[in-house]
Tab-separated table of C-alpha atoms in Angstrom:
chain	number	residue	atom	x	y	z
A	349	UNK	CA	76.327	110.122	70.889
A	350	UNK	CA	77.803	110.222	74.360
A	351	UNK	CA	79.601	113.446	75.085
A	352	UNK	CA	82.219	113.672	77.814
A	353	UNK	CA	81.457	116.067	80.613
A	354	UNK	CA	84.193	118.589	81.252
A	355	UNK	CA	84.379	119.735	84.880
A	356	UNK	CA	84.688	123.369	85.815
A	357	UNK	CA	88.392	124.076	86.218
A	358	UNK	CA	89.737	127.469	87.197
A	359	UNK	CA	92.580	128.391	84.884
A	360	UNK	CA	95.684	130.252	86.089
A	361	UNK	CA	94.282	133.400	84.450
A	362	UNK	CA	91.183	133.230	86.621
A	363	UNK	CA	88.881	132.369	83.702
A	364	UNK	CA	86.470	129.567	84.596
A	365	UNK	CA	85.679	127.002	81.894
A	366	UNK	CA	81.939	126.176	82.042
A	367	UNK	CA	80.433	122.727	81.584
A	368	UNK	CA	79.323	121.738	78.107
A	369	UNK	CA	75.569	121.723	78.301
A	370	UNK	CA	73.546	119.294	76.175
A	371	UNK	CA	71.929	120.766	73.104
A	372	UNK	CA	68.206	121.320	72.859
A	373	UNK	CA	67.830	118.275	70.597
A	374	UNK	CA	69.457	116.028	73.185
A	375	UNK	CA	67.248	117.466	75.920
A	376	UNK	CA	64.128	116.739	73.868
A	377	UNK	CA	65.369	113.231	73.118
A	378	UNK	CA	65.922	112.452	76.799
A	379	UNK	CA	62.544	113.894	77.684
A	380	UNK	CA	60.797	111.793	75.023
A	381	UNK	CA	62.454	108.445	75.715
A	382	UNK	CA	63.428	107.002	79.067
A	383	UNK	CA	66.823	105.823	77.957
A	384	UNK	CA	69.342	105.023	80.662
A	385	UNK	CA	72.610	105.475	78.748
A	386	UNK	CA	73.116	109.000	80.094
A	387	UNK	CA	72.078	108.245	83.660
A	388	UNK	CA	74.826	109.056	86.148
A	389	UNK	CA	76.656	106.022	87.395
A	390	UNK	CA	76.392	105.297	91.104
A	391	UNK	CA	79.375	106.435	93.112
A	392	UNK	CA	81.768	103.596	93.897
A	393	UNK	CA	81.932	102.512	97.503
A	394	UNK	CA	85.105	103.580	99.281
A	395	UNK	CA	87.662	100.822	99.633
A	396	UNK	CA	87.905	99.436	103.146
A	397	UNK	CA	91.034	100.408	104.988
A	398	UNK	CA	93.055	97.286	105.618
A	399	UNK	CA	94.889	96.894	108.881
A	400	UNK	CA	98.297	95.359	109.239
A	401	UNK	CA	98.416	92.365	106.937
A	402	UNK	CA	101.540	90.708	108.346
A	403	UNK	CA	100.559	87.442	109.976
A	404	UNK	CA	103.289	85.099	111.126
A	405	UNK	CA	102.843	81.413	111.640
A	406	UNK	CA	104.965	79.724	114.308
A	407	UNK	CA	107.333	78.489	111.589
A	408	UNK	CA	107.597	81.966	110.107
A	409	UNK	CA	108.232	83.445	113.543
A	410	UNK	CA	111.040	80.935	114.137
A	411	UNK	CA	112.540	81.821	110.747
A	412	UNK	CA	112.459	85.543	111.543
A	413	UNK	CA	114.005	85.010	114.981
A	414	UNK	CA	116.652	82.694	113.520
A	415	UNK	CA	117.491	85.245	110.826
A	416	UNK	CA	117.804	87.972	113.449
A	417	UNK	CA	120.114	85.844	115.577
A	418	UNK	CA	122.241	85.053	112.510
A	419	UNK	CA	122.543	88.735	111.632
A	420	UNK	CA	123.557	89.613	115.208
A	421	UNK	CA	126.190	86.854	115.237
A	422	UNK	CA	127.658	87.896	111.886
A	423	UNK	CA	127.791	91.580	112.841
A	424	UNK	CA	129.334	90.674	116.201
A	425	UNK	CA	132.001	88.519	114.553
A	426	UNK	CA	132.890	91.306	112.122
A	427	UNK	CA	133.139	93.869	114.916
A	428	UNK	CA	135.286	91.566	117.078
A	429	UNK	CA	137.631	90.867	114.159
A	430	UNK	CA	137.987	94.602	113.501
A	431	UNK	CA	138.756	95.217	117.174
A	432	UNK	CA	141.320	92.420	117.124
A	433	UNK	CA	142.962	93.908	114.010
A	434	UNK	CA	143.216	97.299	115.731
A	435	UNK	CA	144.714	95.685	118.842
A	436	UNK	CA	147.320	93.723	116.849
A	437	UNK	CA	148.257	96.856	114.906
A	438	UNK	CA	148.634	98.839	118.126
A	439	UNK	CA	150.865	96.180	119.710
A	440	UNK	CA	153.085	95.956	116.609
A	441	UNK	CA	153.445	99.765	116.459
A	442	UNK	CA	154.395	99.777	120.156
A	443	UNK	CA	157.022	97.071	119.601
A	444	UNK	CA	158.456	99.022	116.654
A	445	UNK	CA	158.631	102.160	118.813
A	446	UNK	CA	160.499	100.323	121.580
A	447	UNK	CA	162.990	98.818	119.099
A	448	UNK	CA	163.624	102.185	117.414
A	449	UNK	CA	164.112	103.890	120.783
A	450	UNK	CA	166.651	101.316	121.865
A	451	UNK	CA	168.510	101.639	118.557
A	452	UNK	CA	168.607	105.410	118.835
A	453	UNK	CA	169.757	105.282	122.446
A	454	UNK	CA	172.543	102.869	121.501
A	455	UNK	CA	173.753	105.164	118.722
A	456	UNK	CA	173.970	108.165	121.088
A	457	UNK	CA	176.172	106.408	123.634
A	458	UNK	CA	179.892	106.915	123.250
A	459	UNK	CA	181.765	103.833	122.167
A	460	UNK	CA	184.149	102.349	124.717
């Protein structure tokens, strides 16, 4: 039977677990026959490191540029509308202040 090989792992207590060694019967069996089922497997080749995989066609580049322009236009429109709202609010508050000041000044004057 195939037995799994347990690697040597240091435990937190400092005790090292040894490898399970094959029994004498298994050693004699492998010496007598040239079986390959216990031969170590070759190490897998390391995977090649891929570079940047983003490749844009001219159509894709136009789509990306168009999307960027659309985002800039939308964000610009939102910011301009917010600035306009702040300006309108400021003007209306100023008009209210002028009207209130004139009303208060009129109430302080003596009646003739």
